[in-house]
Coordinates of C-alpha atoms and ligand atoms in Angstrom, one line a residue:
X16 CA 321.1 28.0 194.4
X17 CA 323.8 28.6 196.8
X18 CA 327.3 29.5 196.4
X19 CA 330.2 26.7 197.6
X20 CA 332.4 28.2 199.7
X21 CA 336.3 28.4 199.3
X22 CA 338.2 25.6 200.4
X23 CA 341.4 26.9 202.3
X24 CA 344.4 27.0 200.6
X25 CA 346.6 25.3 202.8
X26 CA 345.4 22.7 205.0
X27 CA 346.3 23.0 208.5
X28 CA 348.3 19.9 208.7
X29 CA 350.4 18.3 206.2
X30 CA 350.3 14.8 204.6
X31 CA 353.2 12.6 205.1
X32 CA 354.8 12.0 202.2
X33 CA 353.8 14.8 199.8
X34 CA 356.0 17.2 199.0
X35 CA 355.4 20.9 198.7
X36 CA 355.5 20.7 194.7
X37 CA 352.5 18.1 194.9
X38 CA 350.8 20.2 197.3
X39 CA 350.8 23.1 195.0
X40 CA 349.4 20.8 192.1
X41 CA 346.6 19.7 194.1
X42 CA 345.4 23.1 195.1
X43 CA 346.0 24.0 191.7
X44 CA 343.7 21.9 190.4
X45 CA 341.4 22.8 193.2
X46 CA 341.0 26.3 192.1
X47 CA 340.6 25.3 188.5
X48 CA 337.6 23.0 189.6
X49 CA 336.5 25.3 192.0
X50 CA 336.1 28.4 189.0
X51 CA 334.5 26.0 187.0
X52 CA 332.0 25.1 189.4
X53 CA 331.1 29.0 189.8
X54 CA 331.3 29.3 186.0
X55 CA 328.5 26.0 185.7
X56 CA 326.5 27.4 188.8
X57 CA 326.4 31.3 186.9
X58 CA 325.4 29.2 183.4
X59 CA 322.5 27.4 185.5
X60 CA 321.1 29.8 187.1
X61 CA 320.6 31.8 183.4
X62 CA 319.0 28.7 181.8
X63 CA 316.7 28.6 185.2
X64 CA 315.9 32.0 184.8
X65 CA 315.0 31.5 181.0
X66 CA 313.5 28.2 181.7
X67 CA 311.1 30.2 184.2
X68 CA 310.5 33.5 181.4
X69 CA 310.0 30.5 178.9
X70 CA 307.5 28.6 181.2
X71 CA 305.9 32.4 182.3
X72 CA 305.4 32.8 178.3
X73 CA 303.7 29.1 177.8
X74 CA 301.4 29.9 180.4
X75 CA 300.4 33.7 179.0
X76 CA 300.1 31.8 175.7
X77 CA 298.0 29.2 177.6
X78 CA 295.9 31.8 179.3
X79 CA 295.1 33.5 176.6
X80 CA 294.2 31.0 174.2
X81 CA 290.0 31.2 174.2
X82 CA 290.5 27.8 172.6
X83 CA 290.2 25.0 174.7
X84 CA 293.5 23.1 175.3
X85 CA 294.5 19.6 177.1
X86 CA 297.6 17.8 177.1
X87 CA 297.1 14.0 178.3
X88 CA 299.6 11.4 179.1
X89 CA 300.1 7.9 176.5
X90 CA 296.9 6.6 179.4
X91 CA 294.8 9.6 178.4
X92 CA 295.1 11.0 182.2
X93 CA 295.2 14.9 182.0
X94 CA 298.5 16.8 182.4
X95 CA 298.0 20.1 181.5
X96 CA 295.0 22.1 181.2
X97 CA 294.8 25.8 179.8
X98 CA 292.1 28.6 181.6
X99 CA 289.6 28.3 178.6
X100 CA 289.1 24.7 179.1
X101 CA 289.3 24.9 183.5
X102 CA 286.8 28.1 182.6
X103 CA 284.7 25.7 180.6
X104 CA 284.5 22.3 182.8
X105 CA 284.0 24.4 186.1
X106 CA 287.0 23.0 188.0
X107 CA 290.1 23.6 189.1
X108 CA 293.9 22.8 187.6
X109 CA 294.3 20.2 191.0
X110 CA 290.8 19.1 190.0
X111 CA 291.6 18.0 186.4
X112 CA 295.5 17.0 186.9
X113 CA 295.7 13.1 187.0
X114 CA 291.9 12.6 185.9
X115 CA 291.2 11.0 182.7
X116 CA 290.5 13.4 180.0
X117 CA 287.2 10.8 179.5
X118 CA 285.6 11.7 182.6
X119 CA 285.1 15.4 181.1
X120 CA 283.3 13.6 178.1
X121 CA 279.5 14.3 177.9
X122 CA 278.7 10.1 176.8
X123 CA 279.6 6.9 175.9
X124 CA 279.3 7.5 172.2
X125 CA 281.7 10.9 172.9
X126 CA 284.3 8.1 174.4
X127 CA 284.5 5.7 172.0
X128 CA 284.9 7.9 169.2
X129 CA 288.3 9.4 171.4
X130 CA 289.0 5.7 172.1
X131 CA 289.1 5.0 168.2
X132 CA 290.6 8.0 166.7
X133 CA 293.5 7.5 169.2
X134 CA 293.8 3.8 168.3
X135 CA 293.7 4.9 164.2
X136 CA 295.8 7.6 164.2
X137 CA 297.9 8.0 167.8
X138 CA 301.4 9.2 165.5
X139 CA 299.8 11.2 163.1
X140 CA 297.4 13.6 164.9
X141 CA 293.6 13.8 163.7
X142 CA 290.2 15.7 164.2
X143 CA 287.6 15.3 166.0
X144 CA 283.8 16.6 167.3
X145 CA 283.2 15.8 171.2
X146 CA 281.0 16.7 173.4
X147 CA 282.4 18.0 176.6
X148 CA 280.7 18.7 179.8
X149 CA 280.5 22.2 180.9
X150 CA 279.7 23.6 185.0
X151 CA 276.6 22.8 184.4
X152 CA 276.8 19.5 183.7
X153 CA 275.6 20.4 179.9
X154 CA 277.3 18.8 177.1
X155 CA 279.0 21.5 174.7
X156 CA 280.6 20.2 171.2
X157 CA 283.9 21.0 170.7
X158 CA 285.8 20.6 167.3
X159 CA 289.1 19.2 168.6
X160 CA 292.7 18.5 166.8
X161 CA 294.7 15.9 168.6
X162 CA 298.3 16.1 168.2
X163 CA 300.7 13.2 169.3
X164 CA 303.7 14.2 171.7
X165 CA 307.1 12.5 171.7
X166 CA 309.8 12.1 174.0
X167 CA 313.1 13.4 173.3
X168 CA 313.7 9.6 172.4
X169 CA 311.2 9.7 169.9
X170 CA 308.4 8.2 172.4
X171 CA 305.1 8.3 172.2
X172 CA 304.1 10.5 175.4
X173 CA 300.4 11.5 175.4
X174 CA 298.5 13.6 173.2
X175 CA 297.5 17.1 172.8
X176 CA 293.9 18.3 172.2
X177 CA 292.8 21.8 171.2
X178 CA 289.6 22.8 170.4
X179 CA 287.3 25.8 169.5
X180 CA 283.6 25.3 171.5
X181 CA 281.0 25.0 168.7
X182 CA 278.1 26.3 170.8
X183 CA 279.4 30.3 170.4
X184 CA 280.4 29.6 166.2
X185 CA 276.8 27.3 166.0
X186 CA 275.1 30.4 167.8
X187 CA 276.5 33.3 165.6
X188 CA 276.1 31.2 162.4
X189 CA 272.1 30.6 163.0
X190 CA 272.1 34.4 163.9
X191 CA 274.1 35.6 160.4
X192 CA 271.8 32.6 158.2
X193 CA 268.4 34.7 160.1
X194 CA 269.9 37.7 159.4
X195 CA 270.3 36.3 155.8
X196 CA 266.9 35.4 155.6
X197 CA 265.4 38.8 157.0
X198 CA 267.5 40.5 154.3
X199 CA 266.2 38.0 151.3
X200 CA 262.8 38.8 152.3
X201 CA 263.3 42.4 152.4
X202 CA 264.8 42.2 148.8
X203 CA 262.0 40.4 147.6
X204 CA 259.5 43.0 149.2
X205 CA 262.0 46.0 147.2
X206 CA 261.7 43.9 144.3
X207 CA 258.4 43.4 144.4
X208 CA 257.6 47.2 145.1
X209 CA 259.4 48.4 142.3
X210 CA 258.0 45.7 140.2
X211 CA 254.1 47.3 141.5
X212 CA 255.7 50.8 140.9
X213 CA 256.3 49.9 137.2
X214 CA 253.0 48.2 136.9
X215 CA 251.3 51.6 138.3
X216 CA 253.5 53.4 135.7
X217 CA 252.6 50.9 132.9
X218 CA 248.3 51.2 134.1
X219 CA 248.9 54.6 134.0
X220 CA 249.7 54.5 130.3
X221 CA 246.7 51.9 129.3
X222 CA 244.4 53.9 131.3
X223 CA 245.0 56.7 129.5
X224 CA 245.4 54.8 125.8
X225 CA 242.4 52.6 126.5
X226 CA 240.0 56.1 127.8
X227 CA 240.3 57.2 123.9
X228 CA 238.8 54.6 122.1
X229 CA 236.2 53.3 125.0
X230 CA 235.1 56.8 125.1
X231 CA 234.0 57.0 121.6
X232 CA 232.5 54.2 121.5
X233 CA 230.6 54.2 124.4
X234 CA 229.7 58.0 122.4
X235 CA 229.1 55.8 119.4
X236 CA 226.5 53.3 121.3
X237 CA 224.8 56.0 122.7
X238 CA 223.9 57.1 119.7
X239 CA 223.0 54.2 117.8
X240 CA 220.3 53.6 120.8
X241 CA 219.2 57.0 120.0
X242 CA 219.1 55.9 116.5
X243 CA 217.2 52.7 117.3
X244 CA 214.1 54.5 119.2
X245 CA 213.9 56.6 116.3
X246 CA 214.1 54.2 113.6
X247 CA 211.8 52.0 116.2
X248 CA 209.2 54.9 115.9
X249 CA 209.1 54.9 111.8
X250 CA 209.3 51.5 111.2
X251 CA 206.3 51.3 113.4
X252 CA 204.3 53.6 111.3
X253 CA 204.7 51.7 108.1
X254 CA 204.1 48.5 109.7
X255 CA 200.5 50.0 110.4
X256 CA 200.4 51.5 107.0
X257 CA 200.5 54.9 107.6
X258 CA 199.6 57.4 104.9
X259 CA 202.9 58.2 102.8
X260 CA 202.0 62.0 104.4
X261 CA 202.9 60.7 107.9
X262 CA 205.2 58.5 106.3
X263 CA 207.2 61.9 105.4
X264 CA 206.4 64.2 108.3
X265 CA 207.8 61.0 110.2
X266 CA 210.9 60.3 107.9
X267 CA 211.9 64.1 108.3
X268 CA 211.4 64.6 111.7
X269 CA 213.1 61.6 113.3
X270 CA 215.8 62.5 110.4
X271 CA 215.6 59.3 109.2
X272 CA 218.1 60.2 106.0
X273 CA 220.3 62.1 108.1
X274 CA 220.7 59.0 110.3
X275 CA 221.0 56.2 107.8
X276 CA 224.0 58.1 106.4
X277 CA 225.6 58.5 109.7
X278 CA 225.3 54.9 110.7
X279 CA 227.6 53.3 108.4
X280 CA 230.7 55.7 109.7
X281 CA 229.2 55.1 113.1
X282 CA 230.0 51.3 112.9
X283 CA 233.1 52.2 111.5
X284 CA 234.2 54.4 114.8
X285 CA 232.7 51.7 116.8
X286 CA 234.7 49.0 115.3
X287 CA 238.1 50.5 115.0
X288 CA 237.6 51.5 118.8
X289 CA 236.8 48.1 119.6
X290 CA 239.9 47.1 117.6
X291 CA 242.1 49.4 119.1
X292 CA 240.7 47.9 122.9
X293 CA 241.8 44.2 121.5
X294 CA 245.3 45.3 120.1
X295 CA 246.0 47.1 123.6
X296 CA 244.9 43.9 125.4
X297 CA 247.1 41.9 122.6
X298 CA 250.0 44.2 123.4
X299 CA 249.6 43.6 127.1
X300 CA 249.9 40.0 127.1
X301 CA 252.8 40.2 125.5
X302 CA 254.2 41.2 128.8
X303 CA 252.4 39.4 130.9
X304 CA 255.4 37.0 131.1
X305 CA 257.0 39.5 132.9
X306 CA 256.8 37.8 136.6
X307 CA 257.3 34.5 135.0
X308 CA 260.9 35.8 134.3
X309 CA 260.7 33.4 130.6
X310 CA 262.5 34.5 128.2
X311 CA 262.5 34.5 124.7
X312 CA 263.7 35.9 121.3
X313 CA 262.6 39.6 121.6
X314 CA 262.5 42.2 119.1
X315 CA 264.7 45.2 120.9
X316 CA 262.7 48.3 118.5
X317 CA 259.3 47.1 119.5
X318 CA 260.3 46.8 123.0
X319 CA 261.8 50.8 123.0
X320 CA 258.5 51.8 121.0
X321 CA 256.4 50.2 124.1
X322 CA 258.2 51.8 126.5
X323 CA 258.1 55.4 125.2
X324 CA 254.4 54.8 124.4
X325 CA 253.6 53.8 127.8
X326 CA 255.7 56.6 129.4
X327 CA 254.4 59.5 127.3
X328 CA 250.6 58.1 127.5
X329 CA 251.1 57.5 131.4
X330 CA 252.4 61.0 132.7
X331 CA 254.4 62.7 129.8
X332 CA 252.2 63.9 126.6
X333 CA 254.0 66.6 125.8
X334 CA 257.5 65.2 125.8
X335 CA 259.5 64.9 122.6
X336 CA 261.1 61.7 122.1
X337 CA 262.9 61.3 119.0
X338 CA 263.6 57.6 117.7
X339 CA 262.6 55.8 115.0
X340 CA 262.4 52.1 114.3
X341 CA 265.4 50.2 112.7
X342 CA 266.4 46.9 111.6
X343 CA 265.3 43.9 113.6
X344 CA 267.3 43.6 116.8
X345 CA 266.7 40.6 118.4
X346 CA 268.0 39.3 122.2
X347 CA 267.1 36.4 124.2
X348 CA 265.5 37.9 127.3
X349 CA 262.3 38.9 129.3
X350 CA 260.3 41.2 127.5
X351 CA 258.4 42.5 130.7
X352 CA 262.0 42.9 132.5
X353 CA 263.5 44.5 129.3
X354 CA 260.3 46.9 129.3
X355 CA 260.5 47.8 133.1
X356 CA 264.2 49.0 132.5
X357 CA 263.4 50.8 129.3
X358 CA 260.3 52.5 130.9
X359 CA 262.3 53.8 133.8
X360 CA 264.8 54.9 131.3
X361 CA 262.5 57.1 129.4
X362 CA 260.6 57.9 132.7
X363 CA 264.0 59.5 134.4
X364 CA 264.5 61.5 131.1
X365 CA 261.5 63.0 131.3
X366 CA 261.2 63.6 135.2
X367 CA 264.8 65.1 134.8
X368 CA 264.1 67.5 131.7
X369 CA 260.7 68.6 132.8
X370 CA 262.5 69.9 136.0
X371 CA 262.3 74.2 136.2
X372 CA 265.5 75.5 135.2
X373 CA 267.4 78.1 137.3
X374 CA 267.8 79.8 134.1
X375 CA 264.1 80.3 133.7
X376 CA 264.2 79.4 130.1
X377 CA 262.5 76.0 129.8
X378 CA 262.9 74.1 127.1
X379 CA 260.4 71.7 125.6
X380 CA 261.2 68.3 127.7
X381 CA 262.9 66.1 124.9
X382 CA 264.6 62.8 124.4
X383 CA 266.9 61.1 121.4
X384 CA 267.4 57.5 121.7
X385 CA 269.1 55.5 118.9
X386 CA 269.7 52.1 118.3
X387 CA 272.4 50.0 116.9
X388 CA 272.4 46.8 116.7
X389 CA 276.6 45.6 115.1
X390 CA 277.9 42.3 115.5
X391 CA 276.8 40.8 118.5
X392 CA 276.1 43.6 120.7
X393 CA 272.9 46.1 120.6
X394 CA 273.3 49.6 122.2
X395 CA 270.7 51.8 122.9
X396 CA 271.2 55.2 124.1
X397 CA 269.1 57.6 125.8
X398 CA 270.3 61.3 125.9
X399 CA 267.9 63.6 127.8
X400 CA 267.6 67.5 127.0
X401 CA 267.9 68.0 130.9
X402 CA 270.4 69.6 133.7
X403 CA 272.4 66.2 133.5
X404 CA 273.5 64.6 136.7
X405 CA 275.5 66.6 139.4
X406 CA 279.1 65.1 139.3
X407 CA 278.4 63.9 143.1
X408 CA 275.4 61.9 142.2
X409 CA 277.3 60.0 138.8
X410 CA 278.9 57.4 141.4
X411 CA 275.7 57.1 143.4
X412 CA 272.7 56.8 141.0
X413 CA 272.7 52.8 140.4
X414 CA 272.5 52.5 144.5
X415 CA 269.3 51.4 145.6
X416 CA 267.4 53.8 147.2
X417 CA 269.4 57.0 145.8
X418 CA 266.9 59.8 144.4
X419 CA 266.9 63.0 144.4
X420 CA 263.5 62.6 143.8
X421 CA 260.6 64.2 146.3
X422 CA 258.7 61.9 148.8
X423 CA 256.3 60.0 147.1
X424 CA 257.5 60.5 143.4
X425 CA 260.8 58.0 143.6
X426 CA 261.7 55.3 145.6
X427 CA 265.1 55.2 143.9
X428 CA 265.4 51.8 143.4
X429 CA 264.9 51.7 139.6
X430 CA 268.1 51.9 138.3
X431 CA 269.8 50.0 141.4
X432 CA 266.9 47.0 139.7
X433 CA 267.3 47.6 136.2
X434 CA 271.2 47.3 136.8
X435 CA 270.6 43.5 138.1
X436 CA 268.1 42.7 135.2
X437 CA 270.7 44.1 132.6
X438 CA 273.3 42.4 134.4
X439 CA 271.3 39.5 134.1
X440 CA 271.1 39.7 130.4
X441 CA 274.4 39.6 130.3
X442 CA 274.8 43.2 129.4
X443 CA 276.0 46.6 130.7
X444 CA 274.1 49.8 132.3
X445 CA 276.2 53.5 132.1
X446 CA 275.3 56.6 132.5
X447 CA 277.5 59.8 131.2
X448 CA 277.0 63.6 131.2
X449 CA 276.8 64.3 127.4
X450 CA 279.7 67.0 126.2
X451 CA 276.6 68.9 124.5
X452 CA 274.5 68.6 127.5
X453 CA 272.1 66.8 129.2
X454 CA 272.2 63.2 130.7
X455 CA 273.2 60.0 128.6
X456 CA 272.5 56.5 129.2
X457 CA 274.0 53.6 127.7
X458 CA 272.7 49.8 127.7
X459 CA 274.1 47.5 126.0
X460 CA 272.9 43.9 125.3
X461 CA 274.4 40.7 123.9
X462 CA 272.3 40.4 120.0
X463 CA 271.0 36.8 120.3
X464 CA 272.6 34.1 118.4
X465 CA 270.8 32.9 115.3
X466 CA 272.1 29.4 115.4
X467 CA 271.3 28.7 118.5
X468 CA 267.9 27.6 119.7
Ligands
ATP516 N1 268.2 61.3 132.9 C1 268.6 61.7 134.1 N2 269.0 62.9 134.3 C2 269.4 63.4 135.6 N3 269.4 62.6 136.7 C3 268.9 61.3 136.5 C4 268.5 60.8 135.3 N4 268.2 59.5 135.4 C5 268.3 59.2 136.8 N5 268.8 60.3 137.4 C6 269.1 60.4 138.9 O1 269.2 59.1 139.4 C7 268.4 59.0 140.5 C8 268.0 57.5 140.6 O2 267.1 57.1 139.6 P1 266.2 55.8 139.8 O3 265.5 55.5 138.5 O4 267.1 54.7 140.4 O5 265.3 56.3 140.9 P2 264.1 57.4 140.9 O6 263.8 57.6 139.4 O7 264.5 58.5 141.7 O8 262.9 56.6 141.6 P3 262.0 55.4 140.9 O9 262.7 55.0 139.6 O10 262.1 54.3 141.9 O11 260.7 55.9 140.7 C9 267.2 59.9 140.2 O12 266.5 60.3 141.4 C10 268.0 61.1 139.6 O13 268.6 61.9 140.6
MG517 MG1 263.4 56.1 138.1

């Protein structure tokens, strides 16, 4: 804007009739008007120069916004258009400016749903999904808010619409729900690993339990075959009537005596081998549930017997374990789950005090595990005669895949799963170093209610 310049301050001629006291009022009043119009022309030129920084700011805002962002007159003809949405539609601001915002819809359907939620809610503002068309001419969705403008007069003036493009959020959900999916499977293929590692240990155990008795009385057949020829051979004789000379030679060299008197015991050994085969199978069924995840009301002491069983038949004869049967303990859960947890237990007890001390003296591998079953909570312990875990390792041993194990004897993951099935039993997994030594684990379970079914 340009400065006005300074009137003279005495005319070069005079007007009849005015004195030299009006004169001076007049150009009095001239000055005053003439500082006031420099005052007004300073004050506008601020506001322009803040009306420009304020406009500057808009359009940074504007420009930055990866939103998308149209302002449209009451007709719905574009007015303003921000770089995201010019970026999007592949044209320019001249272009869009004037055009109605429906031409940039992908369809029909697209513009009567803008038609209709500016005819239900034109004061209040709304949401919407529309399809817009990008360069290519491809339609895009777009989750829009529309937000009514006013004039200063309270007007309705056009509307605003800003919206986020679906196709990048659409994109980068499918990739996180595939992701999702990839890790779900993986889990399950841990899972199920651990779950075959547990079996191995648990085969491990009946192998060895079932070798005993099969072996004797596979022994005991053998023998009572042998028995058969011979008894075979002198019942033979007398059924041809041999001479009662034969008849003795016979009877005291098959050692027919000898072998009548061993057969009853025989029977016997084969029986209670056969026996012991069925109760291992019986005892194995039990668990069979375990990948049918039922539950049921389980005794906790037989449970703990099982485990240590399996462990010390599987790979640990010559551990120690001290424990001895209580009261009844009963908790509603999976008895195959509850034995997995208790076997690794038991099985990290003895892998951990079995391990060659630095001190060279190594004690006899032992284990103490008590049970006590107050209230409504059981808790078992398990405190190991081993180095304990290193202070480093406490916060670390429930994650999965942490061992300290070599290659090919842990995987690690059998605390990180027992955690989830005790968690899923409502109870609590802990581990401690003992004050007297050694490691100490703690489960706890919730007893199972006796009134309920
Ligand atoms: N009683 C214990 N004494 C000392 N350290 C232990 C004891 N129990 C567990 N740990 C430590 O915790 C680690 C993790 O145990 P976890 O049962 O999860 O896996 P793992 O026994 O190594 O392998 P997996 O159980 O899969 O065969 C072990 O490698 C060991 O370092
Ligand atoms: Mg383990």
């Amino acid at each position: 804007m340009s400065s006005a310049s300074r009137p003279p301050l005495h005319g070069p001629s005079q007007i009849e009739g005015m004195d030299e006291a009006a004169w001076v009022d007049v150009i009095g009043k001239m000055e005053e008007v003439y500082s006031q119009l420099v005052r007004d022309e300073i004050a506008l030129e601020e506001k322009n120069t803040q009306l420009e920084q304020s406009q500057q700011f808009i359009f940074s805002l504007l420009t930055a916004m990866s939103d998308v962002l149209v302002a449209c007159d009451e007709n719905g003809r574009i007015e303003e258009t921000n770089a995201a949405l010019r970026e999007l539609a592949g044209r320019s601001e001249e272009a869009l400016r004037g055009r109605p915002l429906a031409e940039l819809l992908a369809g029909d359907g697209d513009r009567e749903r803008l038609r209709v939620a500016l005819d239900n809610a034109p004061r209040r503002g709304s949401t919407i999904e529309l399809e817009l068309l990008d360069a290519q001419r491809q339609p895009v969705p777009v989750d829009f808010n529309i937000t009514p403008r006013f004039s200063i007069a309270g007007q309705l003036v056009g509307h605003v619409f800003v919206g986020r493009p679906l196709g990048e959020l659409k994109r980068a959900y499918h990739q996180l729900r595939e992701a999702h999916e990839a890790l779900k499977r993986t889990q399950q293929q841990l899972l199920h690993s651990e779950k075959m590692a547990s079996l191995g240990r648990l085969v491990a155990g009946v192998a060895h339990e079932l070798n005993n008795p099969i072996s004797f009385v596979l022994g005991n057949v053998h023998a009572l075959q042998r028995y058969t020829e011979r008894l075979r051979e002198y019942l033979g004789a007398i059924h041809e009537q041999a001479g009662a000379d034969e008849q003795a030679r016979l009877r005291a060299k098959l050692r027919i005596d000898y072998l009548l008197a061993d057969l009853p015991s025989l029977m016997e050994g084969t029986l209670e081998g056969a026996q012991r085969t069925a109760d291992i199978v019986q005892g194995l069924k039990r668990f069979s549930a375990m990948d049918r995840g039922e539950r049921s009301e389980v005794d906790l002491n037989g449970v703990i017997e099982r485990a240590i069983h399996w462990v010390r038949k599987g790979t640990a004869p010559a551990f120690e374990v001290h424990w001895s049967a209580g009261e009844p303990c009963t908790i509603h859960g999976n008895a195959g789950q509850l034995l997995q947890v208790l076997m690794n237990l038991v099985q990290n007890a003895y892998d951990a005090a079995a391990l060659p001390r630095h001190s060279g003296d190594n004690p006899a591998p032992a284990l103490w595990v008590a049970l006590q079953c107050d209230g409504d909570t059981a808790r078992i312990s398990f405190r190991d005669n081993g180095p304990g875990i290193a202070s480093e390792h406490l916060s670390r041993i429930f994650d999965p895949f942490f061992t300290t194990k070599p290659v090919g004897k842990g995987t690690g993951l059998g605390l990180s799963i027992s955690y989830g099935i005790v968690e899923q039993h409502g109870g609590r997994l802990a581990a401690r170093n003992h004050p007297g030594g050694g490691a100490e684990f703690l489960l706890e379970l919730p007893v199972a209610d006796p009134h309920s079914g």
